[in-house]
Coordinates of C-alpha atoms in Angstrom, one line a residue:
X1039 CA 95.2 137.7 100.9
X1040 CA 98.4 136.7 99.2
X1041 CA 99.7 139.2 97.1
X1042 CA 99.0 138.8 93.2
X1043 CA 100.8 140.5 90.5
X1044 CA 98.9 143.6 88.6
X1045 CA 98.6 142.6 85.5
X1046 CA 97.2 139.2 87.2
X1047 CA 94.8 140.5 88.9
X1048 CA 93.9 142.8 85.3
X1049 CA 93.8 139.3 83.6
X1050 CA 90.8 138.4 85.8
X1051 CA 89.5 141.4 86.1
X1052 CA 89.2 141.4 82.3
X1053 CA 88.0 137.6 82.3
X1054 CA 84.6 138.3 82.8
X1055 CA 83.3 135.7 85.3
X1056 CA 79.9 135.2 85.9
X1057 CA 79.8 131.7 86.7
X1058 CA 78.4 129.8 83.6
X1059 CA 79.8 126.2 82.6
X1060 CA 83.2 126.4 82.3
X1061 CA 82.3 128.8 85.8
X1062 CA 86.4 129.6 85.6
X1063 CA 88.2 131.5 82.6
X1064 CA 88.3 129.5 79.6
X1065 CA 91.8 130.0 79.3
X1066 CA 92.3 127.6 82.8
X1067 CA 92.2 124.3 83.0
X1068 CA 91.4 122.7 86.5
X1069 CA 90.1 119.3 86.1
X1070 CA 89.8 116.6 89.2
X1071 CA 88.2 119.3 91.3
X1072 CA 87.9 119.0 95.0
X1073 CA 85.2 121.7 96.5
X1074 CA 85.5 122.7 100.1
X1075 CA 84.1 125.4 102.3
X1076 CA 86.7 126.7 104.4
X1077 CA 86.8 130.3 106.6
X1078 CA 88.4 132.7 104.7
X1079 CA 92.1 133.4 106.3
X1080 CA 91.9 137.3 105.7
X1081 CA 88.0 137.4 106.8
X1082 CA 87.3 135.9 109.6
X1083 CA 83.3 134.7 109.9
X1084 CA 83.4 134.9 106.6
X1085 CA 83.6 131.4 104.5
X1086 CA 84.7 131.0 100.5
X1087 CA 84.5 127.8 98.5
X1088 CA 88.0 126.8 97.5
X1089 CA 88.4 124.2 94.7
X1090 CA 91.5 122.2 94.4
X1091 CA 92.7 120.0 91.3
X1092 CA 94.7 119.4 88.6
X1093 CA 96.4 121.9 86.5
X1094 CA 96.2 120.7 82.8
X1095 CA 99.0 123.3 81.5
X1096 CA 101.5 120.7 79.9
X1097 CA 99.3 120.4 76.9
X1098 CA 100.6 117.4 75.5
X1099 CA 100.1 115.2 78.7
X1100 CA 97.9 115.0 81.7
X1101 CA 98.0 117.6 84.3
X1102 CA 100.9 120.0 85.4
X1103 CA 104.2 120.7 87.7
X1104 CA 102.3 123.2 89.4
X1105 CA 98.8 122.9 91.7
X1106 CA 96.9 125.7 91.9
X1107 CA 93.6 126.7 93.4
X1108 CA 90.9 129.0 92.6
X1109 CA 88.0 130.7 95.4
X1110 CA 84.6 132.2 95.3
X1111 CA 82.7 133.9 98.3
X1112 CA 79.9 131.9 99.2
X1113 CA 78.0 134.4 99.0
X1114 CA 78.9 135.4 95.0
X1115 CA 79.2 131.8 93.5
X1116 CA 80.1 134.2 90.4
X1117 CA 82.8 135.8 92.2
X1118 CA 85.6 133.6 91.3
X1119 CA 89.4 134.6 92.6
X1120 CA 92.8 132.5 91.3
X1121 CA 94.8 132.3 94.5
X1122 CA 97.8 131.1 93.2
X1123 CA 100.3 128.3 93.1
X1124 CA 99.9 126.7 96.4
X1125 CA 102.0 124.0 95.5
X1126 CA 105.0 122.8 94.1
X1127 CA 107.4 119.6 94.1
X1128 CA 111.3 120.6 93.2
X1129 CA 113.4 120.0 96.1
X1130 CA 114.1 117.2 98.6
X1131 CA 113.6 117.2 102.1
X1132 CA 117.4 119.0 102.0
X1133 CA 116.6 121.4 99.9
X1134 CA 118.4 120.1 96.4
X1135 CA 116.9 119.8 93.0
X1136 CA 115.2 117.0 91.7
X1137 CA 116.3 117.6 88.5
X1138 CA 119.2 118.8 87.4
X1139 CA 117.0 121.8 84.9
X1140 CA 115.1 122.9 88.4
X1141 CA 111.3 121.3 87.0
X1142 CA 108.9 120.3 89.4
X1143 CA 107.4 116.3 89.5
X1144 CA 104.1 116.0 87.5
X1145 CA 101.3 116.6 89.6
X1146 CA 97.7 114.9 89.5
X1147 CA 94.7 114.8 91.0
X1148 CA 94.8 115.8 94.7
X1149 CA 93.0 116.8 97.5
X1150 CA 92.4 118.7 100.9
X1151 CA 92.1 118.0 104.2
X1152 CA 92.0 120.2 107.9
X1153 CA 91.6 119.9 111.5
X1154 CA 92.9 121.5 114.9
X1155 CA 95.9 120.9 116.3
X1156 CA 97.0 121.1 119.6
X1157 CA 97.0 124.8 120.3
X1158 CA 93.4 124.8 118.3
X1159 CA 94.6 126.4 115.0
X1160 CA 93.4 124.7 111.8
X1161 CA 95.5 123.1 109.8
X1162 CA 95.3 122.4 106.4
X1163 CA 96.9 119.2 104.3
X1164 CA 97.2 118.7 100.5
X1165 CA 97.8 115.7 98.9
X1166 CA 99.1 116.3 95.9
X1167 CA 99.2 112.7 94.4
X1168 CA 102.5 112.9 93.4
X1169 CA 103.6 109.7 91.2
X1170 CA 107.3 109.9 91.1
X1171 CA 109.3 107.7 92.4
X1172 CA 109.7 107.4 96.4
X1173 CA 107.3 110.4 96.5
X1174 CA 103.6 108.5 96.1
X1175 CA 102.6 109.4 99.3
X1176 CA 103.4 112.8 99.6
X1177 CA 101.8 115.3 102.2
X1178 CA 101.9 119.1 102.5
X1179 CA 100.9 121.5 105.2
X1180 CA 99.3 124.9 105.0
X1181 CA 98.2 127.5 107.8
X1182 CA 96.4 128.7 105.3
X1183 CA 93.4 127.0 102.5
X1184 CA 95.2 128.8 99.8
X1185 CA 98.7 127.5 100.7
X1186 CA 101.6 127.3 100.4
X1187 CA 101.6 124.3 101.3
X1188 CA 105.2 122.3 102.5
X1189 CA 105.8 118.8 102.6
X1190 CA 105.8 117.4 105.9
X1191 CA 106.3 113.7 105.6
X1192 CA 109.9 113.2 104.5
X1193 CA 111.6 110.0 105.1
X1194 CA 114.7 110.1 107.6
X1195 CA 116.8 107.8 105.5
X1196 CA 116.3 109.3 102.2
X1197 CA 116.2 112.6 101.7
X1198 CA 113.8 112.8 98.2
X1199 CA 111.5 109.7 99.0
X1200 CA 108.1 110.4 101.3
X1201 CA 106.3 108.1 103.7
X1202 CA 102.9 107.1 103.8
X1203 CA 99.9 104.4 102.4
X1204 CA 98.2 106.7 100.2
X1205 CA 98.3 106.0 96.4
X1206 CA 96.7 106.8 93.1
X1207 CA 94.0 110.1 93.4
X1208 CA 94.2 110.1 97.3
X1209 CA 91.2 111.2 99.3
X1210 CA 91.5 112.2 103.4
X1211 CA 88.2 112.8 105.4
X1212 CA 87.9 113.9 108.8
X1213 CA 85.4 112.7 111.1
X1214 CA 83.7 114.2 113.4
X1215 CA 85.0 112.3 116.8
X1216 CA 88.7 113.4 115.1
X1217 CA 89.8 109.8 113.5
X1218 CA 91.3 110.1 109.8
X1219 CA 90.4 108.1 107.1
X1220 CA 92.3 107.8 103.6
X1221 CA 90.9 106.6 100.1
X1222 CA 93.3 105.8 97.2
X1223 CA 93.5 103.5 94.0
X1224 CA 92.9 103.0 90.5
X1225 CA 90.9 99.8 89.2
X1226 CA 90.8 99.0 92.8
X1227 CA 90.1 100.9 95.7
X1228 CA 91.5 100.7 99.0
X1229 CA 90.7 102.5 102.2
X1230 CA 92.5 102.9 105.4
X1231 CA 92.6 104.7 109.3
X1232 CA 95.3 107.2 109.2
X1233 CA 97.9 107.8 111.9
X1234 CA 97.0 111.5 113.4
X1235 CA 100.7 111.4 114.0
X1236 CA 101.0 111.1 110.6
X1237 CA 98.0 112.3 108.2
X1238 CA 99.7 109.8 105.8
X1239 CA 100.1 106.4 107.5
X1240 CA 98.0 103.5 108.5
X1241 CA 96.8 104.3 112.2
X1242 CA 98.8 101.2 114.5
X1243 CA 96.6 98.0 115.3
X1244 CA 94.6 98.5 112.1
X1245 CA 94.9 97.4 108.6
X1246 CA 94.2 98.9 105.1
X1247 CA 90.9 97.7 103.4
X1248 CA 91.2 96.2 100.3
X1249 CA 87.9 96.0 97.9
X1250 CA 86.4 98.8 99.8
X1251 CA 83.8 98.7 96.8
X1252 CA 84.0 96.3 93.6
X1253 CA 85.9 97.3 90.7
X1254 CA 85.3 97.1 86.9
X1255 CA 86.6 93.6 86.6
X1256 CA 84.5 92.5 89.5
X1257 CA 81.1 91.7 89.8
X1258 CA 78.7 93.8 91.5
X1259 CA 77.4 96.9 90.3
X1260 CA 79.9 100.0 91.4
X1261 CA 82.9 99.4 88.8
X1262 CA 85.0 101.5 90.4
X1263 CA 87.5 102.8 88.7
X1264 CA 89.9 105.9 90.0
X1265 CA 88.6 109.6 91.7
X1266 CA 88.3 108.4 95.2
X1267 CA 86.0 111.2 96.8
X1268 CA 84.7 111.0 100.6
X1269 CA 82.1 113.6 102.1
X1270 CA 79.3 112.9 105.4
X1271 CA 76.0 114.1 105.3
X1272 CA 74.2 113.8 108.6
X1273 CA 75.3 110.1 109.5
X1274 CA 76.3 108.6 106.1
X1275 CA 79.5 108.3 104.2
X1276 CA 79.5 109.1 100.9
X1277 CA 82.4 107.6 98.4
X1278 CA 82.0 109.7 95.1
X1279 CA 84.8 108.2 92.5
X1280 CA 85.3 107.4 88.7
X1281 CA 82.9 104.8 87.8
X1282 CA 83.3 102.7 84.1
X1283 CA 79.9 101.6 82.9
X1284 CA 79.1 98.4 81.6
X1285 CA 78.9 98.1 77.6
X1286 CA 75.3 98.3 76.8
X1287 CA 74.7 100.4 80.3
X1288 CA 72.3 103.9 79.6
X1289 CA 72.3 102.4 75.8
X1290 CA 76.1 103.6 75.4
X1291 CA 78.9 102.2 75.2
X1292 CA 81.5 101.7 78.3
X1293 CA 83.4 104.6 79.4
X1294 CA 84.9 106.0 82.7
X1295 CA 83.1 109.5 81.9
X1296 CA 80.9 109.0 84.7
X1297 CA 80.9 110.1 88.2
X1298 CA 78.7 107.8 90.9
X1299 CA 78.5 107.6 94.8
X1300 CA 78.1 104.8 97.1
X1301 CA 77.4 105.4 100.5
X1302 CA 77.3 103.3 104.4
X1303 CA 77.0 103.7 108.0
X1304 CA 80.7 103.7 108.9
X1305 CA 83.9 105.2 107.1
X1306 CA 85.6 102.4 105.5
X1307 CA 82.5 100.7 104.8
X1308 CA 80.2 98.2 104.0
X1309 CA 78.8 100.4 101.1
X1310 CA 75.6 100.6 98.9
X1311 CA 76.0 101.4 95.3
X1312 CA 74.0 104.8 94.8
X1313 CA 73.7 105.9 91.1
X1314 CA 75.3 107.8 88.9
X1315 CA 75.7 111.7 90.0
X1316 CA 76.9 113.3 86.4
X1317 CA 77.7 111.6 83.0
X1318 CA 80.0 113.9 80.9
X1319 CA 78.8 112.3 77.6
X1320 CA 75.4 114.6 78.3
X1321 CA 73.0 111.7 77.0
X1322 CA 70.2 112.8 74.8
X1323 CA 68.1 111.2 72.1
X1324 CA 67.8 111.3 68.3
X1325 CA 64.8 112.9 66.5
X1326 CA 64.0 108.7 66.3
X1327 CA 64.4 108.0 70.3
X1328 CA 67.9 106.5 70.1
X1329 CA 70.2 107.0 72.9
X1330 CA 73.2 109.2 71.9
X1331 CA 76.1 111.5 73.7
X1332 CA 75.7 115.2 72.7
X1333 CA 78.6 115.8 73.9
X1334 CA 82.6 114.3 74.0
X1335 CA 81.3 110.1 74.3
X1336 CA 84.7 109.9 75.7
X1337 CA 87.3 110.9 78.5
X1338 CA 87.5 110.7 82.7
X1339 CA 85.9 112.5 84.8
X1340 CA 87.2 113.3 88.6
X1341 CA 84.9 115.5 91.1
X1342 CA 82.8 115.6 94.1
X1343 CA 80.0 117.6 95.6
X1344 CA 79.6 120.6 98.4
X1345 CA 76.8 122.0 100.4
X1346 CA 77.3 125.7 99.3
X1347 CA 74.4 128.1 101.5
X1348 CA 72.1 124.9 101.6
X1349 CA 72.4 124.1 98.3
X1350 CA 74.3 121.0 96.9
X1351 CA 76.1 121.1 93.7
X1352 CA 78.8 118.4 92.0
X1353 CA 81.5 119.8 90.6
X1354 CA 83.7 118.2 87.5
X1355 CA 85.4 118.6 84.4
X1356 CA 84.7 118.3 81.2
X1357 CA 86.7 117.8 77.4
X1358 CA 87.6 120.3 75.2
X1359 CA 89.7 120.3 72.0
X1360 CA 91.1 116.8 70.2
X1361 CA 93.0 115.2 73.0
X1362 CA 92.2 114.2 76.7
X1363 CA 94.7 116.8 77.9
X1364 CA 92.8 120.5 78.4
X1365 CA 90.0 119.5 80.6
X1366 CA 87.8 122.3 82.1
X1367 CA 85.9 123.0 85.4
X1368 CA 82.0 122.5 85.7
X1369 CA 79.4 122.8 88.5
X1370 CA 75.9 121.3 88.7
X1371 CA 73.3 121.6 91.3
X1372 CA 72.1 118.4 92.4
X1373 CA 69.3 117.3 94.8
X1374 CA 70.3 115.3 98.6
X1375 CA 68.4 113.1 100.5
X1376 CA 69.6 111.1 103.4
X1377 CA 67.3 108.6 105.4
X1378 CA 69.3 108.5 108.9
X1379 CA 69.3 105.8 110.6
X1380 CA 71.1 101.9 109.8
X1381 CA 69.5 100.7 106.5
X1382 CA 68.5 104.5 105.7
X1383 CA 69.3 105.1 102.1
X1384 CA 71.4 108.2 100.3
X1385 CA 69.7 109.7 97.4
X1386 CA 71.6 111.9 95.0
X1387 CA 69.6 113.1 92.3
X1388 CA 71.7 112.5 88.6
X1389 CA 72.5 116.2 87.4
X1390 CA 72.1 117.5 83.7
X1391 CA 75.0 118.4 81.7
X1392 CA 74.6 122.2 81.0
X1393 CA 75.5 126.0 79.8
X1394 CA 74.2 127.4 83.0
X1395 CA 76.9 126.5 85.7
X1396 CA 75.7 128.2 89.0
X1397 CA 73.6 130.4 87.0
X1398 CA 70.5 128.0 87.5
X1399 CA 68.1 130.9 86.5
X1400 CA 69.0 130.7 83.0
X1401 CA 71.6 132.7 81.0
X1402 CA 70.8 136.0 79.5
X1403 CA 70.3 136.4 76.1
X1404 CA 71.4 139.6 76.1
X1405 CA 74.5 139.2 77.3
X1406 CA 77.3 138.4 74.7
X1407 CA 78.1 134.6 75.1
X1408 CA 81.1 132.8 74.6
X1409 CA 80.5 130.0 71.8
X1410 CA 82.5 127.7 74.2
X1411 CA 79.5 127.6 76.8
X1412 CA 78.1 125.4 74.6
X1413 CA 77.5 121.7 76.4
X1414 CA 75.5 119.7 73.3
X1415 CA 77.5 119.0 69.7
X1416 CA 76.7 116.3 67.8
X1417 CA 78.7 115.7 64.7
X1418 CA 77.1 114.3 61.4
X1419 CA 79.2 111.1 61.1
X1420 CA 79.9 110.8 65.0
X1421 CA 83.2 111.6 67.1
X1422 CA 85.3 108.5 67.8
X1423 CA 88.4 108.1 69.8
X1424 CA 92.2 106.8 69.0
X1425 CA 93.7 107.4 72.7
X1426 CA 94.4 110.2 73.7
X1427 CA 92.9 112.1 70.4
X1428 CA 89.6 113.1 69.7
X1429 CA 88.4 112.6 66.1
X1430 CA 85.5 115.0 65.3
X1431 CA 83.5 114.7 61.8
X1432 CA 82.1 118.0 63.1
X1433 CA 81.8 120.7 65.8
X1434 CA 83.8 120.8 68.8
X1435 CA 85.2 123.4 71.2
X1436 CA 89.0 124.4 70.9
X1437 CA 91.3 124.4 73.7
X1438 CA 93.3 127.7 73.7
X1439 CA 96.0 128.9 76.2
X1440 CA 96.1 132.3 77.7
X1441 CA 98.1 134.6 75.4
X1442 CA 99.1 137.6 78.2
X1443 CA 99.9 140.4 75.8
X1444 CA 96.8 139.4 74.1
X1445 CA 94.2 139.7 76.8
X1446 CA 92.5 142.9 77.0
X1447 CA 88.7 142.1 77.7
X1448 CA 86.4 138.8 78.0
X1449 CA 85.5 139.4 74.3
X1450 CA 88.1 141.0 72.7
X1451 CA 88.7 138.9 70.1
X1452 CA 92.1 138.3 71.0
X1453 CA 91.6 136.6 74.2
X1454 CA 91.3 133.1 74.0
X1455 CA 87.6 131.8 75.1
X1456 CA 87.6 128.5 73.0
X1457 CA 85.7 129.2 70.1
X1458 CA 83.5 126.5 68.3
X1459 CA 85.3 125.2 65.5
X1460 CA 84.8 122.4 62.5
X1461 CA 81.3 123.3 62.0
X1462 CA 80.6 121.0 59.4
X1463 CA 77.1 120.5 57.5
X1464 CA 75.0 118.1 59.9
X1465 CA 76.5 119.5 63.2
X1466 CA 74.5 120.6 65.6
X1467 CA 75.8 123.1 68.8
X1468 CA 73.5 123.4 71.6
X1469 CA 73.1 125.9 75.2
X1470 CA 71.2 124.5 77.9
X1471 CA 69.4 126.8 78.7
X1472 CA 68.6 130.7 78.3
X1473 CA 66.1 133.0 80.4
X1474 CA 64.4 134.1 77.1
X1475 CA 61.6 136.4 79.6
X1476 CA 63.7 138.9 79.1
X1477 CA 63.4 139.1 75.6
X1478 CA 60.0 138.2 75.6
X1479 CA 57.1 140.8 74.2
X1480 CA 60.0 142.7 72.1
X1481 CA 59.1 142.8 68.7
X1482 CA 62.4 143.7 67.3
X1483 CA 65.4 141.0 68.1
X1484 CA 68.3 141.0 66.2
X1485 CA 71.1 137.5 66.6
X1486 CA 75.2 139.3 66.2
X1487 CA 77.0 136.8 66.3
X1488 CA 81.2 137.0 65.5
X1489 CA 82.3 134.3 63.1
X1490 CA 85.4 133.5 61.0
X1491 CA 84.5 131.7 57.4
X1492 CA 86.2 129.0 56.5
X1493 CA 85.6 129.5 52.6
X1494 CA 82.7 127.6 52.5
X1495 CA 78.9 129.0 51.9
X1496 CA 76.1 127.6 54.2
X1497 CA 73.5 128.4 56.8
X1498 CA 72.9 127.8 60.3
X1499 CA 69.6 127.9 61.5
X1500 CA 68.6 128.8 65.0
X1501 CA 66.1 127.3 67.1
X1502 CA 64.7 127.3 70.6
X1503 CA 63.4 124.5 72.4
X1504 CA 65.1 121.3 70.5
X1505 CA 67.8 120.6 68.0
X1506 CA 65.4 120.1 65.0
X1507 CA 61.1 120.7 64.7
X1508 CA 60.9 116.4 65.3
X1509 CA 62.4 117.6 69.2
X1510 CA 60.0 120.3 69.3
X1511 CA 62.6 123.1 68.0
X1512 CA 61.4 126.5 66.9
X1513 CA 63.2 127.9 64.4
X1514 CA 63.8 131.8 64.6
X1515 CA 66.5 132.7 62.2
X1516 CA 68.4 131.8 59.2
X1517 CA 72.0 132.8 59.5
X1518 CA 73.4 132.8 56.1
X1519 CA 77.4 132.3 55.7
X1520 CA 79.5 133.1 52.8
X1521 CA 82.4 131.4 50.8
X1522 CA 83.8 134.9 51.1
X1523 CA 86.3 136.5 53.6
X1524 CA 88.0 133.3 54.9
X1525 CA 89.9 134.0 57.8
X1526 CA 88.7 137.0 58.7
X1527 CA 86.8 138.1 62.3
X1528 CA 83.5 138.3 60.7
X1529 CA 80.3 140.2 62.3
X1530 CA 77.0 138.9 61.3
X1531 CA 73.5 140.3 62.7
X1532 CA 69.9 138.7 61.1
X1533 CA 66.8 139.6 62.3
X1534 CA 64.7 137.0 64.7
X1535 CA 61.6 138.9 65.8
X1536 CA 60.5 135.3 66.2
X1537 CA 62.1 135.7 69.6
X1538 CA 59.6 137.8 70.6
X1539 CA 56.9 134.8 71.3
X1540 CA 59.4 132.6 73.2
X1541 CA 59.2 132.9 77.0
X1542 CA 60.8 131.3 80.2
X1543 CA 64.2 128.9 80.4
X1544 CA 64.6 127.4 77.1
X1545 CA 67.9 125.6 74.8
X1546 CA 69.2 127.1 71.8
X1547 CA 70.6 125.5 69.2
X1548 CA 72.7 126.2 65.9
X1549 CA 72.4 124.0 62.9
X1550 CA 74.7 123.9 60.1
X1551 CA 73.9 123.0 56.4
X1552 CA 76.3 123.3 53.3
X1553 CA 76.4 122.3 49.9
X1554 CA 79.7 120.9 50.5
X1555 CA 79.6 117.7 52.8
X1556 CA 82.7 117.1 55.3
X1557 CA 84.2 121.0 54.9
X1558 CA 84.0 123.3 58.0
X1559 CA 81.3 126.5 57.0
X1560 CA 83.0 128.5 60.3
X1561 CA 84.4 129.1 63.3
X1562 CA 82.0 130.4 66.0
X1563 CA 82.9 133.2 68.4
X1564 CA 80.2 134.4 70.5
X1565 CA 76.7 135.7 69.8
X1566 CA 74.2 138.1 71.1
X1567 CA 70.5 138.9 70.9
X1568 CA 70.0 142.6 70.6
X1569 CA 66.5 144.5 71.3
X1570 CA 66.4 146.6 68.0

């Protein structure tokens, strides 16, 4: 294992993992995540699930200098380990600086390759999708999953430029006879043979593949858009990428928040659109039947799917905060079906937007929850979008960046675990979904949950089951909230014996009310139900 600093490896230990949506700490921002089971270096026989993406750390832009990557056992999807910076891009092929302060080149969505080489050691590529100038087509070497990784495709004439065909959010797959294949593009996609030679360059006597699948501005129904993604299952491929829906599609309006698959008999095509795998928005309905996001309507999405122990999950990101720029990790399990044979179909079941994360057994109530699990707000006038900012007439998670000196415990109340803020009357904040048998039979619950007033008195009532009674909500408390103590880390504990009656995996939901329309009544921490 590569050494990590002490007070590191006390940040995690104090970050309280347990593999809910966001499944890494709240204070890390890894969107455009690429899952892949490799052997661990430092176990051999022994295999961990390594995710590789985007570090959104600039905060006033997409993405990072720096690429980073984060493991889990297989065995402990809860069990979460940051390996370190595995990748950087400051110096040319001679060594020299970039730039004249020493920063890195902006880094964006990548992804990960291996195979043997000659002497039958594995060898791991990154592809950092690098979009400087000269350096598009950067590729980096590893013995190692978890890096470092070095570039290894310099050009001989020029010294800071690299050489290769791959473009925008690159993708590399390895069959299983050995030949390379390499995805790229962005309102277009484009496939290709790579070069073994290489890893980077068109393979001699072949020629790239323009169209690979229709895009947005086409016609046919795959719209692609960016996020190539390529995985086999039994004898299919399967392209997973950034799809825009149609206006009108799912009763929504068009966005790129959606991740789809396609899938054919040979690498580089012909495909067959699929579906749609996970739509960030988290579509729901109104107490009247309408189609509606209960969650951001807006952003991108970038992610693909893994076979972890026999199970399959997508993993992806999600928005938090008012701008596109501090997305976070999320997991889903979804269901796999593949018809072998030519003309056998691939059927990837769509997966719900949740709390849960790889804790598909429900979370426990009686654990203290972060307020930022949350994946359903809706906001009493709507949330619209003037690119790249976020415009919320209610509820909505904050982004907030790891404060070191700060950090002494998952809910200290220091640390930063993206509270729920703007909790204006007519929001509603929702947690798909809660293992409520183990409250079940008590006749004494108590709700603590930490809030901070924002001057303004209100309520929020909480239910189980559905946002409001029309959705089949039961409501089990009354949380009342005081003009009072603005500012101020507040603890408030009510009564819901109510709790008592509810049984199996259900939502909970907070509703605010106020007297005074458009004004936030709180912040929201975290909450607990306690067995008096």
């Amino acid at each position: 294992m590569k050494r990590l600093s002490i007070l590191l490896l006390m940040l995690l230990a104090a970050a309280g993992l347990r593999a809910q949506n966001p499944y890494l700490p709240m204070w890390e921002y890894i969107p455009d995540g690429e899952p892949y089971v490799f052997e661990d270096p430092d176990r051999p026989g022994k295999y961990r699930v390594y995710v590789y993406g985007s570090h959104d750390n600039l905060i006033d832009q997409y993405c990072g200098r720096d690429q980073v990557v984060w493991s889990a056992p297989v065995e402990d999807l809860s069990a979460w380990r940051y390996d370190g910076i595995i990748f950087k891009s400051c110096t040319d092929a001679r060594g020299n600086l970039l730039y004249g302060d020493g920063r890195g080149d902006v880094l964006y969505a990548p992804d990960v390759t291996c195979r043997k080489d000659a002497q039958g050691r594995t060898r791991y590529y990154l592809y950092p999708n690098n979009q400087a100038g000269g350096r598009q087509s950067m590729m980096a070497v590893s013995d190692r999953p978890d890096g470092p990784f070095t570039v290894a495709n310099w050009s001989e004439k020029a010294p800071a430029v690299t050489e290769g065909v791959l473009g925008f959010d690159p993708a590399v797959f390895v069959d299983d006879d050995g030949r390379i294949y390499g995805y790229w593009g962005f309102r277009k996609s484009y496939g290709a043979e790579l070069d073994p030679a290489t890893m980077a360059s068109v393979k001699p006597g072949t020629e790239i593949v323009e169209d690979m699948i229709s895009n947005l501005d086409q016609k046919g129904e795959f719209r692609f858009f960016e996020a190539s993604s390529m995985r086999k299952i039994e004898d299919k491929y399967v392209f997973i990428y950034s799809r825009w829906t149609a206006d009108g599609e799912f009763g929504l309006s068009g966005t790129n928040y959606t991740l789809a698959y396609a899938y054919g008999n040979s690498p580089l095509g012909p495909f067959t659109y699929g579906g749609t795998i996970i739509d960030a928005r988290a579509r729901g309905t109104d107490e009247k039947g309408n189609v509606l996001p209960t969650a951001n309507p807006y952003g991108n999405t970038h992610g693909s799917i893994q076979c972890i122990n026999g199970r399959w999950w997508v993993f992806y990101h999600r928005q938090t905060g008012t701008d596109e720029y501090s997305r976070q990790a999320m997991v889903a399990p979804v269901e796999v079906e593949v018809e072998k044979g030519l003309g056998g179909r691939v059927l990837i079941s769509e997966a719900e937007y949740t709390s849960e994360g790889f804790r598909t057994e429900g979370l426990n109530p009686l654990d203290k929850s972060a307020a930022g699990w949350a994946c359903h707000y809706t906001n009493p006038d709507g949330i619209s979008q003037d690119y790249p900012h976020f415009i919320f007439s209610g509820s909505y998670i904050k982004s907030t960046r790891l404060d070191i000196g700060s950090c002494q415990g998952p809910f200290n109340l220091k640390e930063p675990f993206c509270p729920v803020v703007n909790n204006t009357a007519g929001s509603v904040v929702g947690y798909k979904y809660f293992d409520f048998s183990r409250t079940a039979g008590s006749r004494k619950v108590s709700l603590v949950l930490h809030i901070v007033p924002d001057g303004n008195a209100g309520t929020i009532s909480v239910l189980v089951g559905g946002p409001s009674a029309a959705q089949g909500g039961r409501k089990i408390a009354d949380v009342t909230v005081s003009d009072e103590g603005a500012g101020v880390m507040t603890e408030v504990s009510v009564p819901c014996d109510a709790l008592g009656e509810v049984s199996g995996k259900q939502s909970l939901f907070f509703r605010f009310d106020s007297d005074t329309k458009g004004s936030s009544i709180c912040q929201l921490y975290d909450f607990q139900f306690v067995i008096r």
